[in-house]
Coordinates of C-alpha atoms in Angstrom, one line a residue:
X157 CA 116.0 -35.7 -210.1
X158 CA 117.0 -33.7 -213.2
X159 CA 117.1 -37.2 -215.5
X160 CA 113.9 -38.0 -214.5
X161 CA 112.5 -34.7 -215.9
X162 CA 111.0 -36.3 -219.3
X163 CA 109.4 -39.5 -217.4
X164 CA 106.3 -38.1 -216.8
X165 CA 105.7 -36.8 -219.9
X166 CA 106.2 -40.2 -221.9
X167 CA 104.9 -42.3 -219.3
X168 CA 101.3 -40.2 -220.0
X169 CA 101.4 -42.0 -223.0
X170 CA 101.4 -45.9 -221.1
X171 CA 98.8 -45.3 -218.3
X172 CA 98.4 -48.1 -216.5
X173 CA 94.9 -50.3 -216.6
X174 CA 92.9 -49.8 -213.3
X175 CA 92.3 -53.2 -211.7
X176 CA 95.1 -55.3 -212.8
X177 CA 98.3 -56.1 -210.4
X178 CA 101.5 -57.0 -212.2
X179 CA 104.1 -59.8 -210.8
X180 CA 107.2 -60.3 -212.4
X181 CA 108.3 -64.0 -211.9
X182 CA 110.5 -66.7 -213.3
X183 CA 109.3 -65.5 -216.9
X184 CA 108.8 -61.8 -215.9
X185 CA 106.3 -60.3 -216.6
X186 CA 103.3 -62.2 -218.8
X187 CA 99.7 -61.8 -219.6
X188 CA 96.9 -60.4 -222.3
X189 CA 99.7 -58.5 -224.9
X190 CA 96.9 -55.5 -225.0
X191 CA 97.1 -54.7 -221.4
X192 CA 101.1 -54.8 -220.9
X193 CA 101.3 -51.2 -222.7
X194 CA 102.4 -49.3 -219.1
X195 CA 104.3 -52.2 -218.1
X196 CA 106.2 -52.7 -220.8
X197 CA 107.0 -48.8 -221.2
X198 CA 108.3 -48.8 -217.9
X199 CA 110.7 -52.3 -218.3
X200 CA 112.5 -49.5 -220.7
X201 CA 112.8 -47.8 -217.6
X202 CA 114.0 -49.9 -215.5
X203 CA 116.4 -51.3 -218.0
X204 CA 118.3 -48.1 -218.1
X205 CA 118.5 -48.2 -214.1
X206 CA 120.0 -51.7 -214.5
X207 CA 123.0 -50.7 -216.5
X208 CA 123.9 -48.0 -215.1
X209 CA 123.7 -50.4 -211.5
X210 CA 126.1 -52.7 -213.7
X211 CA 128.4 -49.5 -214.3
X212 CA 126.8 -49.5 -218.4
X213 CA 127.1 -53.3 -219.2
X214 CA 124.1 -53.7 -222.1
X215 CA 121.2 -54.9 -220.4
X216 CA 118.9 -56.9 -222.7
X217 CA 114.8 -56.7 -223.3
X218 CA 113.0 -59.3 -225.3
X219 CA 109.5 -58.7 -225.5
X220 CA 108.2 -62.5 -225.7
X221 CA 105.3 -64.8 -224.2
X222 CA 107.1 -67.9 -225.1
X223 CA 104.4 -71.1 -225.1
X224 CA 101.6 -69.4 -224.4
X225 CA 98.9 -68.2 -226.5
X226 CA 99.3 -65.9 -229.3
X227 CA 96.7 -63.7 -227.6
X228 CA 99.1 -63.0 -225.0
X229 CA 102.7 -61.3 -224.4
X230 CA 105.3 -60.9 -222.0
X231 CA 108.6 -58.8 -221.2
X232 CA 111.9 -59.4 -219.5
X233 CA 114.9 -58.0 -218.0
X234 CA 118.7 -60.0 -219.5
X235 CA 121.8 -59.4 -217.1
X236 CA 125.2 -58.8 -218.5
X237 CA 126.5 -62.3 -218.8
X238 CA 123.0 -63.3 -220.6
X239 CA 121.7 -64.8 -217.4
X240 CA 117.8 -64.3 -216.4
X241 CA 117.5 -60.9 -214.4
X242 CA 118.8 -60.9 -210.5
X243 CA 116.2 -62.3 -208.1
X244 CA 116.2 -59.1 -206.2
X245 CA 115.0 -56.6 -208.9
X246 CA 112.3 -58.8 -209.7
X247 CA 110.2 -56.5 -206.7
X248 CA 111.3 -53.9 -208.6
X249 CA 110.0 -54.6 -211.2
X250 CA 106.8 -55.2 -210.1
X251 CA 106.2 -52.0 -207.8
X252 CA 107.4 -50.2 -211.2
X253 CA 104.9 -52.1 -213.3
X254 CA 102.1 -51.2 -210.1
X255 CA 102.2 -47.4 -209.9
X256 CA 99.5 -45.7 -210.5
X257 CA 100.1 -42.3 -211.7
X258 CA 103.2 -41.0 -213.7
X259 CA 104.3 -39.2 -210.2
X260 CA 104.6 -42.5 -208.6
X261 CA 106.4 -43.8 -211.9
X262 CA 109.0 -40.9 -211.1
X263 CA 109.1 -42.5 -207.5
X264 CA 109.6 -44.9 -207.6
X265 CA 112.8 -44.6 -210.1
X266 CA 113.8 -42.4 -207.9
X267 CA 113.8 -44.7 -204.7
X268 CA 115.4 -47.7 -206.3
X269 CA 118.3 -45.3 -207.7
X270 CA 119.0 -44.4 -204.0
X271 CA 118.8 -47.8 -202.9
X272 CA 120.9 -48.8 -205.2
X273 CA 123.5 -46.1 -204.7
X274 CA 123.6 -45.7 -209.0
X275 CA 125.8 -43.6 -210.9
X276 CA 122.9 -41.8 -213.1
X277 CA 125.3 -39.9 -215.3
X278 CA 126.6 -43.4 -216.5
X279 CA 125.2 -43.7 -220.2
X280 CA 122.8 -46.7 -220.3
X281 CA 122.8 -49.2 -222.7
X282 CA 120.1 -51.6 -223.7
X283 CA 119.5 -54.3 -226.8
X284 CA 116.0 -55.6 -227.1
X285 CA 114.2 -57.9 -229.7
X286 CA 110.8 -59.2 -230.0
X287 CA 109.4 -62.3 -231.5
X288 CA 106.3 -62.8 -233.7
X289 CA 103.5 -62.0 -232.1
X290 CA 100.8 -59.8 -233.1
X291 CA 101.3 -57.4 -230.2
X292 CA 104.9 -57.0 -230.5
X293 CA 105.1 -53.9 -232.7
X294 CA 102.3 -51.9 -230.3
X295 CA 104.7 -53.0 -227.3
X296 CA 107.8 -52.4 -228.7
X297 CA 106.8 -48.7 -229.5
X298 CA 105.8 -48.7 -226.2
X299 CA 109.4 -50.3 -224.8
X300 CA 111.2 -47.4 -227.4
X301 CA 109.3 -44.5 -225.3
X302 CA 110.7 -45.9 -222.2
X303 CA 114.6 -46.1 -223.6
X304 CA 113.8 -42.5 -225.0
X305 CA 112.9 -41.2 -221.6
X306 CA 116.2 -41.4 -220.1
X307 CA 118.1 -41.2 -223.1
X308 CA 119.3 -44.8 -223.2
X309 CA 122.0 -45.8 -225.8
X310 CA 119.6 -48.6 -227.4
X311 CA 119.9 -51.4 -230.3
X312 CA 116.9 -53.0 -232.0
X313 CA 117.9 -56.7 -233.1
X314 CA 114.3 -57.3 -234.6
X315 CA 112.7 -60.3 -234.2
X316 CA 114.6 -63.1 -233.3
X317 CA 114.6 -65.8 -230.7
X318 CA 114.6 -65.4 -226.6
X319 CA 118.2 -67.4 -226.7
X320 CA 119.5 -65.5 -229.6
X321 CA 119.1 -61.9 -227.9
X322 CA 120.6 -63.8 -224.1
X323 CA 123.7 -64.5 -226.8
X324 CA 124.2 -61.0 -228.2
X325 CA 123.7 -59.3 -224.6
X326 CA 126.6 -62.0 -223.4
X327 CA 128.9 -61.4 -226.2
X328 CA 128.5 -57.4 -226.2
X329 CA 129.6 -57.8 -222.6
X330 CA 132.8 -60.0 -223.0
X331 CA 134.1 -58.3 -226.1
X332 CA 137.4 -57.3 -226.1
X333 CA 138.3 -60.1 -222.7
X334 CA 139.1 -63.5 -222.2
X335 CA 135.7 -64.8 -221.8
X336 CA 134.8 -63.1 -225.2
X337 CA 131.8 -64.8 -226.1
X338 CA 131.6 -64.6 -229.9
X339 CA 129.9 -62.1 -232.3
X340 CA 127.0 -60.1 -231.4
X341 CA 125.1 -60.9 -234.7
X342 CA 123.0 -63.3 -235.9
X343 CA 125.5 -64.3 -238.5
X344 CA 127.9 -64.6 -235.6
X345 CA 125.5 -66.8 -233.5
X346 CA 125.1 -69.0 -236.5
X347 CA 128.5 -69.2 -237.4
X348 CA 129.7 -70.2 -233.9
X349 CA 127.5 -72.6 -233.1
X350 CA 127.3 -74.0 -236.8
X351 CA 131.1 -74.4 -237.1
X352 CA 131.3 -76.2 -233.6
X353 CA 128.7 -78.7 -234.7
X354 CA 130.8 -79.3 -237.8
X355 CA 134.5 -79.8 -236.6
X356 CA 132.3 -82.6 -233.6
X357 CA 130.7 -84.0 -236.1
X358 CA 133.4 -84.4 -239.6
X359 CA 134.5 -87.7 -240.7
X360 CA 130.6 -89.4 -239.1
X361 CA 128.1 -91.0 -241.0
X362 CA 125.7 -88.5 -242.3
X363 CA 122.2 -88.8 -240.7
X364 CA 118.7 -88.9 -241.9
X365 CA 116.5 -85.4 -242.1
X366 CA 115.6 -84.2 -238.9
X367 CA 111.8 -83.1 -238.8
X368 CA 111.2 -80.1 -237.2
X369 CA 107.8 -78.5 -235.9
X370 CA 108.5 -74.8 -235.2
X371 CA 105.1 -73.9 -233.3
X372 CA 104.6 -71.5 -236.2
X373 CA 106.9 -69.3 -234.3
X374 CA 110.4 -67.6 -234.3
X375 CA 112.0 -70.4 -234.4
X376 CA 110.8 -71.3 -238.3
X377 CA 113.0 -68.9 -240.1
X378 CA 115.9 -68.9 -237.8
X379 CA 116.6 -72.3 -238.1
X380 CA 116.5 -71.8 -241.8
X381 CA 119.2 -69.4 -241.6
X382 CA 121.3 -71.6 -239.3
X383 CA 120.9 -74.6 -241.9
X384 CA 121.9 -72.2 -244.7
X385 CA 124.6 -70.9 -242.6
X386 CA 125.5 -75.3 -241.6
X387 CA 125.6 -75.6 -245.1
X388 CA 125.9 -79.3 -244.9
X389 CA 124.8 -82.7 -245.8
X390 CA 125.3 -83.3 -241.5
X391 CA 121.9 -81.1 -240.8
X392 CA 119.6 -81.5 -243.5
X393 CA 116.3 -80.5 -241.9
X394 CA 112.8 -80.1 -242.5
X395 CA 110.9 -77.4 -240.9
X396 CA 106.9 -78.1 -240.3
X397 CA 104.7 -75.7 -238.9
X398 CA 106.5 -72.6 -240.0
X399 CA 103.6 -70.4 -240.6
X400 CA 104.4 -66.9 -238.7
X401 CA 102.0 -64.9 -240.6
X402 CA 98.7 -66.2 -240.1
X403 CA 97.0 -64.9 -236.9
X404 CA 95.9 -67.7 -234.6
X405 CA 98.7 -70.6 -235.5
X406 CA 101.3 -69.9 -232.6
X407 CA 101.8 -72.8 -230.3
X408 CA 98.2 -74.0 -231.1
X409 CA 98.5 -78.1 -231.7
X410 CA 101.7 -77.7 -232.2
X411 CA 105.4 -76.8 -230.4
X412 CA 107.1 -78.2 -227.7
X413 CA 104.6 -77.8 -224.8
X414 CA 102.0 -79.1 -226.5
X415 CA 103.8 -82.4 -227.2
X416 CA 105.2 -82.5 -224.2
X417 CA 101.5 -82.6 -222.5
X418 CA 99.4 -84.3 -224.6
X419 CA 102.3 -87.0 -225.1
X420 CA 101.2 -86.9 -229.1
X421 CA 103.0 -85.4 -232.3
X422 CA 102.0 -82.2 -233.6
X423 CA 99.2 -81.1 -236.5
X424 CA 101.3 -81.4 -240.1
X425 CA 103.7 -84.2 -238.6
X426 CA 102.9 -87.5 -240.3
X427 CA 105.6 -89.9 -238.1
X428 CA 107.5 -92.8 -239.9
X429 CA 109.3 -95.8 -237.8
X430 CA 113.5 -94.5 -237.3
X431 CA 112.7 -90.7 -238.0
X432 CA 113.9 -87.9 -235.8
X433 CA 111.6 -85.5 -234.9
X434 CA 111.4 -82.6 -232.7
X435 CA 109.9 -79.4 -231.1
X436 CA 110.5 -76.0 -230.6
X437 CA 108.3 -74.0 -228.3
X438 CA 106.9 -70.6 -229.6
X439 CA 110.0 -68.0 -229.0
X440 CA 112.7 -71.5 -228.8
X441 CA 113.9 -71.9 -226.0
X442 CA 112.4 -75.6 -225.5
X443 CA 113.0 -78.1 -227.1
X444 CA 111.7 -82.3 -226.9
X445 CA 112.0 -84.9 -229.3
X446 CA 110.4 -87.9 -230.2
X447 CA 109.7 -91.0 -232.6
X448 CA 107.6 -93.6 -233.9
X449 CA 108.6 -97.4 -232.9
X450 CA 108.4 -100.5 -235.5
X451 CA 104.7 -100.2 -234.0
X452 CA 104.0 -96.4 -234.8
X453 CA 103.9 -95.7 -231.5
X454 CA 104.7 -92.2 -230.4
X455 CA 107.7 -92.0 -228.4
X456 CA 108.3 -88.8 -226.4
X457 CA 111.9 -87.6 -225.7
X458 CA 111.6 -84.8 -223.1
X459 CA 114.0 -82.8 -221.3
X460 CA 114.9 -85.6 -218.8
X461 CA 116.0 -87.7 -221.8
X462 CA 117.9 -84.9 -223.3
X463 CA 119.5 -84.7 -219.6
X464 CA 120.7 -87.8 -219.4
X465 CA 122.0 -88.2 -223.4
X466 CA 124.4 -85.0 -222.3
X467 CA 125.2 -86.1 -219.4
X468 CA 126.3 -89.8 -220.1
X469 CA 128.2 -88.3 -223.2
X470 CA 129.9 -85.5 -220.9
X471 CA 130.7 -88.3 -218.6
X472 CA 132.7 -90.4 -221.0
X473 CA 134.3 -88.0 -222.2
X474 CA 135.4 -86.2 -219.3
X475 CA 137.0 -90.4 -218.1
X476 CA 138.4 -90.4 -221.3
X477 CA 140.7 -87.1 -220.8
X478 CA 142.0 -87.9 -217.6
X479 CA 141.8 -84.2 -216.4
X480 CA 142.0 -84.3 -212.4
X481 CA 138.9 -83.5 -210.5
X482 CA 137.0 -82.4 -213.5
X483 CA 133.0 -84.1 -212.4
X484 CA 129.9 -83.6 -214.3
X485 CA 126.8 -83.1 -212.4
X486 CA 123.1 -83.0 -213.3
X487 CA 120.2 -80.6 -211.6
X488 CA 116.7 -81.8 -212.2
X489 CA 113.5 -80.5 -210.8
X490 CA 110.7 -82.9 -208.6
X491 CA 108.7 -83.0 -212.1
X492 CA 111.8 -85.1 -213.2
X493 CA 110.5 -89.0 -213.3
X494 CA 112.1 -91.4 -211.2
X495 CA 113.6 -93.5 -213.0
X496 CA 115.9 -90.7 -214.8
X497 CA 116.6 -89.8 -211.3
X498 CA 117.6 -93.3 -210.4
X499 CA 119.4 -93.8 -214.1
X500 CA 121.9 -90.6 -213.6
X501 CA 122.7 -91.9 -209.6
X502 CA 123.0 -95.7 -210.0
X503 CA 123.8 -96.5 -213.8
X504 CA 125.9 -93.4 -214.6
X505 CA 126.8 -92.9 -210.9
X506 CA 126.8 -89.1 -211.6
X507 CA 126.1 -86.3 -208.6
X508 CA 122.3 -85.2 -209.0
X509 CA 120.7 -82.3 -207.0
X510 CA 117.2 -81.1 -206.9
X511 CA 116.6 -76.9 -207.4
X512 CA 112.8 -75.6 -207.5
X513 CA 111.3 -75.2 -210.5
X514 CA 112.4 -72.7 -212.7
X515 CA 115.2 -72.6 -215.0
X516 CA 116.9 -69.4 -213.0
X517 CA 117.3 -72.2 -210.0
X518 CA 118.4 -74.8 -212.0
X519 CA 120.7 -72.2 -213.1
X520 CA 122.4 -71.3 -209.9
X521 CA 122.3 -74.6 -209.0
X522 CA 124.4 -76.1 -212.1
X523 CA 126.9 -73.4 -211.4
X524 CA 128.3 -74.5 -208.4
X525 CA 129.6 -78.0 -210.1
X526 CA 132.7 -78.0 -212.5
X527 CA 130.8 -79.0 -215.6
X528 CA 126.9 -78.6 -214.5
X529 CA 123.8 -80.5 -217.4
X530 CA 120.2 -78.9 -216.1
X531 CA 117.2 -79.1 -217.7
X532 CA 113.6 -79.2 -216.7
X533 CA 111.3 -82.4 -217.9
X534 CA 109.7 -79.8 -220.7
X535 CA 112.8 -79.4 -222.5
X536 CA 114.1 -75.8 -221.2
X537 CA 117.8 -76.7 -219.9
X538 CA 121.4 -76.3 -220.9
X539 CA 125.5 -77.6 -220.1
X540 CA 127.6 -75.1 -217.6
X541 CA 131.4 -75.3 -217.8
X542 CA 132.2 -73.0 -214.5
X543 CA 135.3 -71.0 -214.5
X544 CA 137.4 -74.0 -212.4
X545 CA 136.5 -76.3 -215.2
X546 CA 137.8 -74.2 -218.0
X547 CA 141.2 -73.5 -215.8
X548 CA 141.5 -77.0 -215.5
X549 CA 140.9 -77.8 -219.4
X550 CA 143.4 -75.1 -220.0
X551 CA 146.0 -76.0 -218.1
X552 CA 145.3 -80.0 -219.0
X553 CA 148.1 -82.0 -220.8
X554 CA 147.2 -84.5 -222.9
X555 CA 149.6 -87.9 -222.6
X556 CA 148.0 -89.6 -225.4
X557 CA 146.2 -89.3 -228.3
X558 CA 142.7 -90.7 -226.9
X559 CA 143.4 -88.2 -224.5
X560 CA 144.2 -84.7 -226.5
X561 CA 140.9 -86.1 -228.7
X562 CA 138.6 -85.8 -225.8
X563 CA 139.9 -82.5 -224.4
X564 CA 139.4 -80.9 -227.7
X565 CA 136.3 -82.6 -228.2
X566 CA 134.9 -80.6 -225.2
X567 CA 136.4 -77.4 -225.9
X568 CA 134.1 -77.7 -229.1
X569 CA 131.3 -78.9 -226.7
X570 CA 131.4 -75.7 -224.8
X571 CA 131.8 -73.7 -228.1
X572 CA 128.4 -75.5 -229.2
X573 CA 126.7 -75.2 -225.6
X574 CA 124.4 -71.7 -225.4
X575 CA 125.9 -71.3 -221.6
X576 CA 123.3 -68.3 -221.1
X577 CA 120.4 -69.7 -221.3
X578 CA 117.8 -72.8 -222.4
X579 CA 118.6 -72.7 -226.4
X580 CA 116.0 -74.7 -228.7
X581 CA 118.4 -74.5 -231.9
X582 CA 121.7 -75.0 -229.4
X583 CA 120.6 -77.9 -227.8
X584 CA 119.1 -79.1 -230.9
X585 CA 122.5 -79.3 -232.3
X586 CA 123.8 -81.1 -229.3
X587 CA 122.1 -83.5 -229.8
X588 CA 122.2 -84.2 -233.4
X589 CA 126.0 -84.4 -232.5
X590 CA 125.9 -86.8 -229.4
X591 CA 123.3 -89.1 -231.9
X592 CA 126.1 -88.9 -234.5
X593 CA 129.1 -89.4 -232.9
X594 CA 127.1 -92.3 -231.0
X595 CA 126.1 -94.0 -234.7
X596 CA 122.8 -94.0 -232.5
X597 CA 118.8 -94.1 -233.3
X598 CA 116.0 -92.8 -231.3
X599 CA 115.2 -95.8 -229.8
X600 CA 118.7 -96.8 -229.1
X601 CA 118.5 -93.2 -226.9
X602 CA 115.3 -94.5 -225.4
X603 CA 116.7 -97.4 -224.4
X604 CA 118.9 -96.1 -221.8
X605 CA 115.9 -96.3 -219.3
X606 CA 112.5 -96.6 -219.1
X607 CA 110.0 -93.7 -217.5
X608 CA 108.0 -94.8 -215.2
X609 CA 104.2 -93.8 -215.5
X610 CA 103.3 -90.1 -214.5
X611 CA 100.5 -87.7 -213.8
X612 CA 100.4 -84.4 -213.4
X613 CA 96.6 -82.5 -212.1
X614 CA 95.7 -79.1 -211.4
X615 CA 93.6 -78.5 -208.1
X616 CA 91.4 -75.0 -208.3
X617 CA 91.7 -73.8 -204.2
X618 CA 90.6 -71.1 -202.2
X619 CA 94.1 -69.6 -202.0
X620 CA 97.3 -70.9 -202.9
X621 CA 99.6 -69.2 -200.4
X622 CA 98.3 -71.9 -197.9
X623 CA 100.9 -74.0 -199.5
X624 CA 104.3 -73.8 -198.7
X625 CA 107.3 -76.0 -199.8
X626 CA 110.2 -77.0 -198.7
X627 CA 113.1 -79.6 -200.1
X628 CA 112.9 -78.0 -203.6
X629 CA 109.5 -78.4 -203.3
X630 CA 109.0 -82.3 -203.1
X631 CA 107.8 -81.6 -199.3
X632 CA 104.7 -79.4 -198.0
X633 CA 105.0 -77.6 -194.6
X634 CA 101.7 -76.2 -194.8
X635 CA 99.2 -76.8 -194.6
X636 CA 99.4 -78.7 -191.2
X637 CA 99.2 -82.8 -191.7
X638 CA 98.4 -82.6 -195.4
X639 CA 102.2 -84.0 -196.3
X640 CA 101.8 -87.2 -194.1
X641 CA 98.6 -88.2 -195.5
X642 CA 100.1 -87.9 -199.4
X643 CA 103.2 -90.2 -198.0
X644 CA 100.7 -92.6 -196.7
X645 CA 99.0 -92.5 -199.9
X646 CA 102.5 -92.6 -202.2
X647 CA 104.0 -96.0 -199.6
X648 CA 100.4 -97.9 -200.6
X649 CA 102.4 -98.5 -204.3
X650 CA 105.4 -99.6 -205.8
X651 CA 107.8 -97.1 -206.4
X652 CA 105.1 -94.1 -205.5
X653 CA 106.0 -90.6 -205.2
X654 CA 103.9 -87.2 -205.3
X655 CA 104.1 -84.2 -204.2
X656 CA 102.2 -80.6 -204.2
X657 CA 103.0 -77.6 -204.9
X658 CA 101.3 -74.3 -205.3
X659 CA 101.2 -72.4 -209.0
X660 CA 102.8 -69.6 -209.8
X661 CA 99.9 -67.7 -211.5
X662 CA 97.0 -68.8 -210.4
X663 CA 94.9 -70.3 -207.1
X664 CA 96.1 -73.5 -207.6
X665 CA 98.1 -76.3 -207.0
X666 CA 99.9 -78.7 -209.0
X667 CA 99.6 -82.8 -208.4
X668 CA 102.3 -84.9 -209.4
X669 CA 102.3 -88.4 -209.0
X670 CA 104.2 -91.8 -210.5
X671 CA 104.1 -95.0 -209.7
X672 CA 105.6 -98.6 -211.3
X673 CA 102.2 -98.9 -213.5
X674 CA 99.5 -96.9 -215.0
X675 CA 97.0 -98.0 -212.6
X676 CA 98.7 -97.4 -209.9
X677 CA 100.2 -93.6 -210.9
X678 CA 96.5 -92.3 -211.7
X679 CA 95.1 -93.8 -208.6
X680 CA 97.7 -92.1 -206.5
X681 CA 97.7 -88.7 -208.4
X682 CA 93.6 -88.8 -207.9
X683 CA 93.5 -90.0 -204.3
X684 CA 96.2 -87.2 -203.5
X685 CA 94.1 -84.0 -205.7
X686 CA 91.2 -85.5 -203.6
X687 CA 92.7 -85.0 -200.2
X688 CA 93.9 -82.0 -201.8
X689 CA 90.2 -80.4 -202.6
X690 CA 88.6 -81.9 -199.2
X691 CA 91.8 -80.6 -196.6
X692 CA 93.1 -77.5 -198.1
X693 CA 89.9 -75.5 -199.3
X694 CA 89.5 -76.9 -203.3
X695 CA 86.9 -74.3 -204.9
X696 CA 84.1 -75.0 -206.8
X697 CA 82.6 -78.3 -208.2
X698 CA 84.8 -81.2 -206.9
X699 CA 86.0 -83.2 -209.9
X700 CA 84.0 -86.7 -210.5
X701 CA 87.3 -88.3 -211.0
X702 CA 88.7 -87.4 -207.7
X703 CA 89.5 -90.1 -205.3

């Protein structure tokens, strides 16, 4: 095809590493930044064919490897509405990212434009952004070749975080409608969410500082601009672990996933009894909090806490406006603990599913309910309002002043609420609100419910695609009898539960066990990763602390 003609020529320039296979998942695509030249090249490519499929909506790129390493680097596709990329260009993507010579490259653009039935005269339109990492300038040049090859009508917001480029790609696509989503700018991002937080939170108590460790990422100097653009005595922060300069500080001791698993503060965060502190992961999109108790103790706040503060705020405040058939609902993964589980369904008495791991499930999932609170247990998550609930809120009249109060007040939820996408800085605002309007401390938050004790293993095995789940991936199916035995093993203690389920990157399998107490949960989470190793081909050494 004609519009192919200049493919070849620029995709010379990104040949592809021989002996490395390319798989674009959940996070798309993510490994070594110096190997993801040719890959990243031809996500430029493929972002063109995207817009023009979506008749040229702006299709977003953020070159980004989140938590991981600073040695490595990643890329992914945004859909119009900001959402992560449809499940079924995800192959796509990876039989673009696999070809071996520029011919195939031509191919294989050519075969998915046929399959796809799309317009190629339709000018494509593409934003893109990067975050800090040493690697991004060599595979942004490298993402600029592929937009240049087929002549794509492109926008460079910079560096900036993974939520802030799902907001502009939403907004540039709503402009001008009724679902207009705000300004495409970073002064726009920061002015809408900054000035919802505001009107939710005049006429409160002002709080304390709120301590924040930015994983020496993106996150640092953009939530310096959104407390200039705050402006306000309401979020008076101080940022920790801000360096994005100095090679080899990204997400290392520090940042939400690192808190999260070693269940510890960060490096540079000295912890006082009644502070608020929390986390950012390396390009924002996660965020947990935690605090010290009278003791010094360290007190995590994950994503299942953050989970259930929305929801139980949502909740009363949906009662209070008396809108007809407006529900809240809560998705949570298997790696949720129990007891937040049993919290949401018994105490709050709020409808809970399970989705399989991965925020795009939790996603689809909180969109089927009118006003839909998903997060995963490391602090990726965020509120849906779906399109009956913001009919209903429209049409709602208010009969008395408690009433009016509580619709407004979740108008300026949903104006606060990043709808596209996990948002560190958004949710972190949410929060800060919810504690405010409450009058409430950490601990008062904790209080709600306690977690029950929890371990989570990694198994090395011969090959991970013996494992197959079912039940959002709380149940095996195979292999044959191994899901019996771990039930056997989970009904020998109170309030057991584990379950396996194969990783998405490597051959492996992740462990995860609770129980009522310590001893129980680790003896259950090593008796299951030893019937694990000795039934379903574990490689290598057998770990000594296997039961």
């Amino acid at each position: 095809m004609a519009v192919f003609e200049n493919v070849s020529q620029y995709s010379a320039k990104h040949p592809k590493p021989a002996g490395i296979t390319f798989a674009y998942g959940t996070a798309g695509f993510r490994t070594i930044g110096e190997t993801l030249g040719s890959t990243v090249f031809r996500v430029g490519l493929l972002a063109a064919l995207r817009s023009q499929s979506k008749k040229g909506k702006v299709i977003g790129v953020m070159i980004t490897a989140s938590h991981n390493h600073e040695r490595d680097n990643g890329i992914k596709l945004v859909d119009p509405m900001g959402e992560m990329l449809q499940q079924s260009w995800e192959g796509y993507c990876s039989e673009m990212a696999n070809a071996e010579t520029d011919d195939q490259v031509v191919q294989v653009l050519t075969s998915i434009a046929q399959a796809e039935g799309i317009d190629l005269s339709i000018t494509p339109r593409v934003v893109y952004a990067r975050d800090t990492r040493p690697s991004g300038p060599m595979l942004q040049a490298a993402l600029e070749d592929g937009l240049a090859a087929l002549a794509v009508d492109a926008t460079n917001y910079g560096i900036v975080t993974t939520p802030q480029l799902h907001y502009f790609v939403r907004c540039l696509n709503t402009a001008g409608t009724p679902a207009a989503y705000g300004e495409p700018t970073e002064a726009g991002y920061y002015e809408k969410y900054g000035q919802a937080f505001l009107r939710l939170v005049d006429g409160r108590p002002t709080p304390t500082t709120l301590y924040i460790d930015a994983a020496n990422g993106v996150g640092a100097p953009q939530v310096r601009k959104l407390a200039a653009a705050i402006n306000s005595p309401y979020f008076n922060i101080d940022v920790r672990n801000s360096d994005t300069e100095t090679l080899g500080k990204l997400n290392i001791d520090c940042g939400a996933d690192y808190v999260k698993s070693n269940q510890r503060q960060p490096v540079g965060m000295t912890m006082q009894p009644g502070a608020r502190y929390c986390s950012f992961d390396g390009d924002a999109d996660r965020i947990v909090y935690y605090y010290a108790d009278e003791s010094g103790a360290f007190c995590l706040l994950d994503g299942d806490k953050i989970s259930t503060l929305i929801a139980t705020y949502l909740r009363d405040l949906v009662s209070t406006a008396g809108v007809e058939d407006l529900e809240v609902g809560v998705v949570q993964t298997a790696y949720a603990n129990g007891s937040s589980t049993s919290y949401i369904k018994d105490t709050l008495q709020l409808p809970t599913v399970f989705a399989k791991t991965g925020v795009k499930h939790l996603h689809h999932e909180a969109e089927k309910m009118s006003i839909g609170v998903y997060f995963e247990a490391n602090g990726h998550g965020t509120v849906l309002f779906n399109t009956s609930a913001v009919a209903k809120l429209q049409a709602a009249t208010p009969q008395t002043p408690a009433q009016a109060d509580a619709i407004k007040r979740l108008w300026n939820l949903r104006d606060l609420i990043n709808e596209s996408v996990g948002d560190a800085m958004a949710d972190m605002l949410l929060v800060e609100t919810i504690l405010i309007c409450k009058d409430w401390t950490p601990a008062q938050w904790d209080a709600a419910y306690k977690d029950m004790p929890s371990r989570l293993l990694k198994v090395v095995v011969a090959d991970r695609n013996l494992f197959k789940t079912t039940n959002a991936e709380q149940t095996l199916t195979s292999p044959d009898n191994l899901q019996p035995f771990i039930d056997s093993l989970a009904a020998k203690f109170p309030r057991g539960r584990s379950f396996v389920r194969p990783s998405g990157t490597e051959d492996a399998v992740r462990v995860y066990a609770e129980a009522a107490t310590r001893t129980d949960c680790d003896q259950l989470a090593y008796s299951v990763a030893g019937a694990v190793f000795d039934r379903a081909g574990g490689r290598g050494e057998r770990p000594a602390e296997f039961l």
